[in-house]
mmCIF file of C-alpha atoms in Angstrom:
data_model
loop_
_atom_site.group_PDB
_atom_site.id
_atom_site.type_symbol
_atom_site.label_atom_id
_atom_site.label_comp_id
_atom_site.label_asym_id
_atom_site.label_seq_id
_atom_site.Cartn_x
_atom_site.Cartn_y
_atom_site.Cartn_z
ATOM 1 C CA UNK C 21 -7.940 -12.488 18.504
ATOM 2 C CA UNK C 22 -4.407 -11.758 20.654
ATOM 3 C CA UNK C 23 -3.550 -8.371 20.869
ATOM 4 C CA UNK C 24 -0.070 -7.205 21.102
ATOM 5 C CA UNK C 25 2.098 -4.505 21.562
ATOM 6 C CA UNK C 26 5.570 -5.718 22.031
ATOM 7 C CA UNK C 27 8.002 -7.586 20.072
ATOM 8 C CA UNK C 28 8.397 -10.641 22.376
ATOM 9 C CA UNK C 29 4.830 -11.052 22.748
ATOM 10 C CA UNK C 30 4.282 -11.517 19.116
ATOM 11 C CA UNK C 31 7.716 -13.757 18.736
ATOM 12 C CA UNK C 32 6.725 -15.934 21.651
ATOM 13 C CA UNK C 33 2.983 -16.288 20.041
ATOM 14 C CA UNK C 34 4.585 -17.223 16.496
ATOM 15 C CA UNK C 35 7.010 -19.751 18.102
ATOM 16 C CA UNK C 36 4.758 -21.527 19.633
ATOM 17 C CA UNK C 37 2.062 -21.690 16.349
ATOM 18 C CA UNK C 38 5.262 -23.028 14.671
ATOM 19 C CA UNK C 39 6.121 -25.900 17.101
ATOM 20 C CA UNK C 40 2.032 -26.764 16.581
ATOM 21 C CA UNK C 41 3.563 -26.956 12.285
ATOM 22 C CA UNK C 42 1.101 -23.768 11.560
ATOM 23 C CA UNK C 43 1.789 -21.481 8.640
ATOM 24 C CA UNK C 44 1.477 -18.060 9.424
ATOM 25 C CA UNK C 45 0.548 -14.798 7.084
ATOM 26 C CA UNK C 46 1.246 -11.190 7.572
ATOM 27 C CA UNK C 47 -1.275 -7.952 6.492
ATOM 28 C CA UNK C 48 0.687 -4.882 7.140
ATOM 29 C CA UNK C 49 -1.398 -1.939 7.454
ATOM 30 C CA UNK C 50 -1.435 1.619 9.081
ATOM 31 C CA UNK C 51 -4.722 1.107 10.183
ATOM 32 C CA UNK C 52 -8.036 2.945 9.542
ATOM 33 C CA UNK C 53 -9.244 -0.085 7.922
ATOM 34 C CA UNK C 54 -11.603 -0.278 5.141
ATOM 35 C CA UNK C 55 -12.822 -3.243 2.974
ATOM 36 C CA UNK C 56 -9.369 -3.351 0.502
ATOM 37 C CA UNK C 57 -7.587 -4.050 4.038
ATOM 38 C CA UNK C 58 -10.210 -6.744 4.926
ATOM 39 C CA UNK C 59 -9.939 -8.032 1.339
ATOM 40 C CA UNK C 60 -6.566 -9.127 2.339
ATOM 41 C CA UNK C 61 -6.956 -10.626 5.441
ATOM 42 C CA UNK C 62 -9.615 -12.858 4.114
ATOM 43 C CA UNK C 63 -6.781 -13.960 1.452
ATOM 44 C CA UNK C 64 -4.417 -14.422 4.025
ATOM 45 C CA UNK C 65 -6.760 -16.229 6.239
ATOM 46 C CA UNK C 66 -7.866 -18.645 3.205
ATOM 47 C CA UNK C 67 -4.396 -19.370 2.537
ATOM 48 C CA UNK C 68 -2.148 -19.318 5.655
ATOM 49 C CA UNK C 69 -3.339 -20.933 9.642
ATOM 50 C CA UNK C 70 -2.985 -17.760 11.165
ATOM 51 C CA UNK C 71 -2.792 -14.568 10.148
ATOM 52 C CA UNK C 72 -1.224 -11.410 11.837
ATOM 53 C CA UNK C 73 -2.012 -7.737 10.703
ATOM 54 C CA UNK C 74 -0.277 -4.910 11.758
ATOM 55 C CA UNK C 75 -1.734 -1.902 12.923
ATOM 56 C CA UNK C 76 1.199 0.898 13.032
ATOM 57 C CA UNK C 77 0.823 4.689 11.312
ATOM 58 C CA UNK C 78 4.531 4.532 10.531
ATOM 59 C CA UNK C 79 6.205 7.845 11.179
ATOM 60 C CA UNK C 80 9.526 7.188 8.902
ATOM 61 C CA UNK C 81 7.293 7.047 5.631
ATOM 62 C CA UNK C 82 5.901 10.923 5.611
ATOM 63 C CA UNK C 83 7.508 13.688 4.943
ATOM 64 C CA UNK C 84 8.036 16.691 6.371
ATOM 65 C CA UNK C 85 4.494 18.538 5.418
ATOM 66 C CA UNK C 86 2.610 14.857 5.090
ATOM 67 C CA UNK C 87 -0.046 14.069 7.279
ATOM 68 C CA UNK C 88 1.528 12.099 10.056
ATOM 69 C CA UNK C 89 -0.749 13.594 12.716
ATOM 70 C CA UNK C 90 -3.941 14.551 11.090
ATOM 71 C CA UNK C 91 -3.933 10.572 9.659
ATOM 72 C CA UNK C 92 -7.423 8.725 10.487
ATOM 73 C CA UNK C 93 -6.945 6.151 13.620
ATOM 74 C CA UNK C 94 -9.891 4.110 14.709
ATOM 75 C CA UNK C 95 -8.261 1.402 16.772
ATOM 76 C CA UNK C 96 -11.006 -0.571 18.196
ATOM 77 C CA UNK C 97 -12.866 -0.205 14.856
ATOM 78 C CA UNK C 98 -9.765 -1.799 13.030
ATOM 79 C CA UNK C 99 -10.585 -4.854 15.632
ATOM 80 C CA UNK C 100 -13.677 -5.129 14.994
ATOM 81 C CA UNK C 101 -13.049 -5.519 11.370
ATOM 82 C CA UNK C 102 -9.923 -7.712 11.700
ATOM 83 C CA UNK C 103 -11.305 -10.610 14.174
ATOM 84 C CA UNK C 104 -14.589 -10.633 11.671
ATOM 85 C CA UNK C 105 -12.265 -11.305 8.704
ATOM 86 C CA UNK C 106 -10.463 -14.311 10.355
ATOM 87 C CA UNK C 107 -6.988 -12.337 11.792
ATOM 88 C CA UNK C 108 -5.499 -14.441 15.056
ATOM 89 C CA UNK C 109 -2.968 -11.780 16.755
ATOM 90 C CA UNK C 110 -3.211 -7.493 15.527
ATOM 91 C CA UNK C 111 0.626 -6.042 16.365
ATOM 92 C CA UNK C 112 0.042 -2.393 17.782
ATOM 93 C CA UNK C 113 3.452 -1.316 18.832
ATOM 94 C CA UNK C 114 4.150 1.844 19.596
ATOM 95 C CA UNK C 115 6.591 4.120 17.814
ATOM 96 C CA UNK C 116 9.197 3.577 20.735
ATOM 97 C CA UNK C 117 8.492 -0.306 20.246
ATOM 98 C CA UNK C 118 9.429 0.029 16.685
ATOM 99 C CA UNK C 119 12.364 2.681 16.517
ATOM 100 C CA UNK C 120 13.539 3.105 20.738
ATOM 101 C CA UNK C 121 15.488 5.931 21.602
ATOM 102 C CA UNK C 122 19.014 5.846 19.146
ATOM 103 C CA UNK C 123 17.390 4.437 16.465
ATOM 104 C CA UNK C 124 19.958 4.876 13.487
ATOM 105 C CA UNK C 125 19.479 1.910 10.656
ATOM 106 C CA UNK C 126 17.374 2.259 7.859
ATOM 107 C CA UNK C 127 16.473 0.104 5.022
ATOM 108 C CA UNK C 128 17.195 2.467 2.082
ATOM 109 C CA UNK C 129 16.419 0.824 -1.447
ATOM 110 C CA UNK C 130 18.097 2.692 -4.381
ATOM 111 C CA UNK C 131 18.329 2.845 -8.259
ATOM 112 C CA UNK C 132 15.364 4.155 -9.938
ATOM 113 C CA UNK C 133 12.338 1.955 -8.620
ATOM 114 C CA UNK C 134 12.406 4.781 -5.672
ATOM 115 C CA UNK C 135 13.382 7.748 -8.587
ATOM 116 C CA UNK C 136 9.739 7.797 -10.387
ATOM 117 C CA UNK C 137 6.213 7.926 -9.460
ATOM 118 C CA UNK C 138 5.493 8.703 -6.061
ATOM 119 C CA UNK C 139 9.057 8.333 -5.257
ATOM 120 C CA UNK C 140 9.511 11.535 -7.288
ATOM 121 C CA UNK C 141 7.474 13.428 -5.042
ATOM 122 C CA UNK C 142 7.660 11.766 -1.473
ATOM 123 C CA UNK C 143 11.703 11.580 -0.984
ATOM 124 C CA UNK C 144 12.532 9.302 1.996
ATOM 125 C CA UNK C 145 9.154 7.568 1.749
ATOM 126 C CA UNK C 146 9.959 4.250 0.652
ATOM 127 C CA UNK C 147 12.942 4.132 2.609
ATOM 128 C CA UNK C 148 10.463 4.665 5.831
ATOM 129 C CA UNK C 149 8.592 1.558 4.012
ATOM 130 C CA UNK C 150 11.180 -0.945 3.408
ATOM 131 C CA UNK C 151 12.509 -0.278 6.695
ATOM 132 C CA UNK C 152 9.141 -0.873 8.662
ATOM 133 C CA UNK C 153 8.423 -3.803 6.130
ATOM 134 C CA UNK C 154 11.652 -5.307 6.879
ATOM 135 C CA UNK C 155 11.242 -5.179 10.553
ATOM 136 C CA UNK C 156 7.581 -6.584 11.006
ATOM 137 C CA UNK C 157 9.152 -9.573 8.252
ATOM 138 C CA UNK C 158 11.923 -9.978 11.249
ATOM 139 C CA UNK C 159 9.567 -9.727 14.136
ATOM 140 C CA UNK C 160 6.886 -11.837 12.528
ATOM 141 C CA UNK C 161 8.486 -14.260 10.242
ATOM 142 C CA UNK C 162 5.580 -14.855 7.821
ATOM 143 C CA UNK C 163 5.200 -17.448 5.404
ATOM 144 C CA UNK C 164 3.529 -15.378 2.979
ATOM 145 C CA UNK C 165 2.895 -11.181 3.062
ATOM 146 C CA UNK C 166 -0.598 -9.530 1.636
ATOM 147 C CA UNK C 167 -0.584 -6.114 -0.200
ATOM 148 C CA UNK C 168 -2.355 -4.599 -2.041
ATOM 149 C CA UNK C 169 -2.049 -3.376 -6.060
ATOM 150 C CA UNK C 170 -3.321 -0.292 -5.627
ATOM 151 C CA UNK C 171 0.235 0.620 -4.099
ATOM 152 C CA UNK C 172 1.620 -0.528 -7.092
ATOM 153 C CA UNK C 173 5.144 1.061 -6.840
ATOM 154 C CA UNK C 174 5.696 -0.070 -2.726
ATOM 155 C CA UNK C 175 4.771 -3.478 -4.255
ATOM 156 C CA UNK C 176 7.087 -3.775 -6.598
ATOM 157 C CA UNK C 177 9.888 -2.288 -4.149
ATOM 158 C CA UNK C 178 8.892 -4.468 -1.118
ATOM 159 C CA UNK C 179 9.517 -7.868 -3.614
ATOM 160 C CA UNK C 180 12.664 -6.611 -5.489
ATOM 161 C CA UNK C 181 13.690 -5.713 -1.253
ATOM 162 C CA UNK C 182 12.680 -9.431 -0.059
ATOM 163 C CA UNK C 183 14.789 -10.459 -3.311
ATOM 164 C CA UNK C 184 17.686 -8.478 -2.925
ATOM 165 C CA UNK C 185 17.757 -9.203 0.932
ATOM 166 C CA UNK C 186 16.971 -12.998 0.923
ATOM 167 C CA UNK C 187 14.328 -12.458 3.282
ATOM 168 C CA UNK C 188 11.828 -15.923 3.285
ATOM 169 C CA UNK C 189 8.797 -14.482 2.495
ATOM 170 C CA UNK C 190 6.108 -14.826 -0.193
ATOM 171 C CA UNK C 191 4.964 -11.562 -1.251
ATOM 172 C CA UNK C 192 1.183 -11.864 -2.702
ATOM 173 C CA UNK C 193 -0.201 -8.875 -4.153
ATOM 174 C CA UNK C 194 -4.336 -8.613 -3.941
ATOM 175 C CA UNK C 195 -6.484 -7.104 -6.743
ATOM 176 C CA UNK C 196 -7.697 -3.335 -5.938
ATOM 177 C CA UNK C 197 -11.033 -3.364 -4.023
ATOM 178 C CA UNK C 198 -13.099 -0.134 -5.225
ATOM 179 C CA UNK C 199 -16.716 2.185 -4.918
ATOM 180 C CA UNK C 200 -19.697 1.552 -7.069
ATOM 181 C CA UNK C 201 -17.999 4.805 -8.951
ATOM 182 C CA UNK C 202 -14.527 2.814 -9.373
ATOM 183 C CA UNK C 203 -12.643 4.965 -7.121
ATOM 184 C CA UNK C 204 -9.742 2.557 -4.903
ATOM 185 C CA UNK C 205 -10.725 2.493 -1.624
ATOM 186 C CA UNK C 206 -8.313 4.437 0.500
ATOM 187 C CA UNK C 207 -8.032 5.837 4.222
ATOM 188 C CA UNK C 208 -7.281 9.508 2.449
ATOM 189 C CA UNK C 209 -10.585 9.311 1.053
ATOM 190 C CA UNK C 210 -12.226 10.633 4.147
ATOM 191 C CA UNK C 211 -10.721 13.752 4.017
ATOM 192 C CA UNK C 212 -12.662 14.298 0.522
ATOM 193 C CA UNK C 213 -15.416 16.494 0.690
ATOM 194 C CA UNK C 214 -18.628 15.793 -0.763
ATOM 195 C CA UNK C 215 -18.064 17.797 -3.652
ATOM 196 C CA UNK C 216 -14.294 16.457 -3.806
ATOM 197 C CA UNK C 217 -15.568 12.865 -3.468
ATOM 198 C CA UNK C 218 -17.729 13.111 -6.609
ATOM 199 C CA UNK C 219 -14.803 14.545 -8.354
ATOM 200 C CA UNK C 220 -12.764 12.402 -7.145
ATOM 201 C CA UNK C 221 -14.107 9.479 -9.552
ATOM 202 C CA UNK C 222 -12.365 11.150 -12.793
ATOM 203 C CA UNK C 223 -8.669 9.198 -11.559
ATOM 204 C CA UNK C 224 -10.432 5.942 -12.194
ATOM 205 C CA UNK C 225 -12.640 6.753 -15.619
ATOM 206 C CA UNK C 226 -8.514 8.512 -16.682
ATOM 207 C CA UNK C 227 -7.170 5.433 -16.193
ATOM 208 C CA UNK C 228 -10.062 3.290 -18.281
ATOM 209 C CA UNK C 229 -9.722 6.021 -20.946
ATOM 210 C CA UNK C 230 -6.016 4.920 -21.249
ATOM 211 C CA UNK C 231 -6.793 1.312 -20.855
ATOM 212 C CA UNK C 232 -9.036 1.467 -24.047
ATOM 213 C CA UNK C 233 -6.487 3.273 -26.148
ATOM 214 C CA UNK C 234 -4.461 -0.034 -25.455
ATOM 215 C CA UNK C 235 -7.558 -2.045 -25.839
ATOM 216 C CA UNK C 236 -7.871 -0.152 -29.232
ATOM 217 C CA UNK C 237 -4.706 -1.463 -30.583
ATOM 218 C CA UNK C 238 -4.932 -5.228 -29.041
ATOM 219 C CA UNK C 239 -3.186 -5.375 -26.216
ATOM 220 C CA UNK C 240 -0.476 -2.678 -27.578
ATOM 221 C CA UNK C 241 -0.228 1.412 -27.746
ATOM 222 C CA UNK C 242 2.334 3.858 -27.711
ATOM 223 C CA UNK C 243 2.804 5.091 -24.200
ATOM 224 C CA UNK C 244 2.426 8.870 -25.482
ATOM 225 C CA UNK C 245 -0.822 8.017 -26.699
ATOM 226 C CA UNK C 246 -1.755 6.207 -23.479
ATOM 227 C CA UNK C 247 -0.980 8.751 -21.295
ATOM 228 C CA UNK C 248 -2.515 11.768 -23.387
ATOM 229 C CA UNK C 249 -5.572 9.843 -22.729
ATOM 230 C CA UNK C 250 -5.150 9.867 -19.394
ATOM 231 C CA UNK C 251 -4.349 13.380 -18.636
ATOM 232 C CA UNK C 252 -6.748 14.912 -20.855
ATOM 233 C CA UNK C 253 -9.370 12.703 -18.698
ATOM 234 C CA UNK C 254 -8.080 14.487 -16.005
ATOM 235 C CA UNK C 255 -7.738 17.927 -17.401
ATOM 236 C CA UNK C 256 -11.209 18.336 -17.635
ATOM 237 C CA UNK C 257 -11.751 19.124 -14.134
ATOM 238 C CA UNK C 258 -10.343 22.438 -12.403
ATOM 239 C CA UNK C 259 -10.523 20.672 -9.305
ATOM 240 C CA UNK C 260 -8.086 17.930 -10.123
ATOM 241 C CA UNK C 261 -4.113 18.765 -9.809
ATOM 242 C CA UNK C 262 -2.166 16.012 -11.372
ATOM 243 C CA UNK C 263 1.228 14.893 -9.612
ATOM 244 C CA UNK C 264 2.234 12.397 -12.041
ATOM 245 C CA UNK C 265 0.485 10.570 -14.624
ATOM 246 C CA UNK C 266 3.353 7.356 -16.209
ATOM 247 C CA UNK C 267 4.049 4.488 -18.042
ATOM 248 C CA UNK C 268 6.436 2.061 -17.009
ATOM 249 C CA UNK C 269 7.357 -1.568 -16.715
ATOM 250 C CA UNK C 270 5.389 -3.495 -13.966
ATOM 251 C CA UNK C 271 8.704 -4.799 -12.613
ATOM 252 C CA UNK C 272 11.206 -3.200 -12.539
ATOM 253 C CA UNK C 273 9.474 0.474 -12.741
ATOM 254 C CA UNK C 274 11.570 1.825 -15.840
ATOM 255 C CA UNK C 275 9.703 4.255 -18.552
ATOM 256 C CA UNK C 276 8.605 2.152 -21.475
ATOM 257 C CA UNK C 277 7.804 3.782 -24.854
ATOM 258 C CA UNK C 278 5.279 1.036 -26.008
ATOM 259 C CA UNK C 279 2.426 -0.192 -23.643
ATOM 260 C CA UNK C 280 2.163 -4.268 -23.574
ATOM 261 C CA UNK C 281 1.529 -7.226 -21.303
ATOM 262 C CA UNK C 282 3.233 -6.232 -17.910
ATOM 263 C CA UNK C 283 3.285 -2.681 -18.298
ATOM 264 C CA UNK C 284 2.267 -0.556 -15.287
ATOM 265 C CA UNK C 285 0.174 2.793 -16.242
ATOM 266 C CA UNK C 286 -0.019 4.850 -12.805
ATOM 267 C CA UNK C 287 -0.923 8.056 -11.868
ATOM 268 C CA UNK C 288 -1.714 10.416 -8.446
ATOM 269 C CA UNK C 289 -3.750 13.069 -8.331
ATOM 270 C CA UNK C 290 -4.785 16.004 -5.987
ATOM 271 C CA UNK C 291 -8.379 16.598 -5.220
ATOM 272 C CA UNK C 292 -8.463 19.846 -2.932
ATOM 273 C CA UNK C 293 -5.639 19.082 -0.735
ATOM 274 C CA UNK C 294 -5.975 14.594 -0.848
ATOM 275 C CA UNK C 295 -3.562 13.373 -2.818
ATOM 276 C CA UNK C 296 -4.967 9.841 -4.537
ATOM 277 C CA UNK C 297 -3.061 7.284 -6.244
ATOM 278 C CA UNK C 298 -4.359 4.596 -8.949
ATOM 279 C CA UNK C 299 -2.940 2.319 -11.314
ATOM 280 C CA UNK C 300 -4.052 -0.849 -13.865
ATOM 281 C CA UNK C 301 -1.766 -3.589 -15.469
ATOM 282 C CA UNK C 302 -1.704 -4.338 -18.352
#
């Protein structure tokens, strides 16, 4: 497996894997890989010839009081993992690499796909995606792009981004990859406690309680009745602070009153101080 750190080292590797007629696929990632990241570079490596991941903790994305510095890195770990799982060249820039000194042009996605959810209560955050997104798509020029459904919302703004912008890309979203208990698999979860972790199960048996209200009624349910469900799931345990538990259309993000094929039901949590997102489609 190449490892790189600049631009033109991975531009010079892709160029010459295209003159060979090789498709290429892209896993972007901020590292501290766990098996939902390896879950998509398996995908990528069944489906493309190579396959780059990135491995970049991308400072544009967190806000102000996020945890930028405290986040888990484990470089030669995420190696280890990547090269078992079939990746040809990890990209680990550095910040300067990715936004040198003036940097001033951001990839800011508007309307209300960035208004709800965790847009609601992370402000800036997806511009700090789209604009990293946009910029490994440049510097890499995939074929195809893996992510993953538990990010539901960055999903559905990276592909109405690679619409909007005409950008070549395929963007393939991967089914959530969870614990024995159902909880996602996530790099926050290691700041859980023990106690915290246990709790920490109750954001996955919410969101089955509102998936059997809409099993109830055959595919259809209210949303109001869908996400009382949910919350009162959640409400049950004093350790659990809810952020936002919605309903909304798997596309384009908007509020939907009734629950049907394609609708999104999402919600994020607090657990002590780890905030954890979830989500199921219907």
């Amino acid at each position: 497996m190449i490892t790189a750190e600049r631009v033109d080292q991975v531009r010079e590797t892709v160029a010459e894997w295209r003159r060979e007629g090789l498709s290429v696929g892209l896993v972007p990632t901020m590292g501290a890989l766990h098996e939902g990241h390896a879950s998509l570079v398996r995908k990528a490596a069944e489906e493309c010839d190579r396959v780059i991941a990135s491995v970049f903790v991308n400072p544009t994305q967190f806000g102000r009081n996020e945890d930028l510095d405290s986040y888990p890195r484990d470089f030669e770990r995420d190696c280890e993992i990547l090269e078992r799982e079939g990746c040809s060249m990890v990209f680990h820039p550095e910040v300067a690499e990715m936004y040198p000194e003036g940097f001033s042009t951001y990839v800011t996605p508007e309307g209300g796909m960035t208004g709800c959810l965790c847009g609601r209560s992370r402000p800036g955050h997806f511009r700090g995606v789209c604009t990293v997104v946009s910029k490994l798509f440049n510097i890499t020029t995939p074929d195809r792009a893996y992510f993953g459904e538990k990010d539901a919302q960055q999903l559905a703004v990276i592909k109405r981004m690679v619409r909007d912008l005409n950008i070549p890309v395929t963007v393939c979203g991967c089914p959530t990859v969870r614990e024995a208990d159902g909880l996602a698999k996530s790099s926050r979860n290691k700041y859980l406690s023990p106690e915290e972790r246990r709790d920490a199960a109750v954001l996955y048996e919410a969101l089955q309680a509102g998936r059997r209200v809409i099993e109830a009624g055959g595919g259809h349910a209210k949303s109001a009745d869908v996400l009382r469900a949910v919350r009162e799931t959640l409400e049950r345990l004093p350790s659990v602070r809810i952020d936002y538990v919605e309903v909304v259309d798997g596309e384009s993000l908007s509020p939907v009153d009734m629950c049907g094929p394609g609708t999104l039901v999402a919600a994020a949590v607090f657990i002590g101080e780890t905030r954890l997102i979830d989500n199921f489609t219907v």
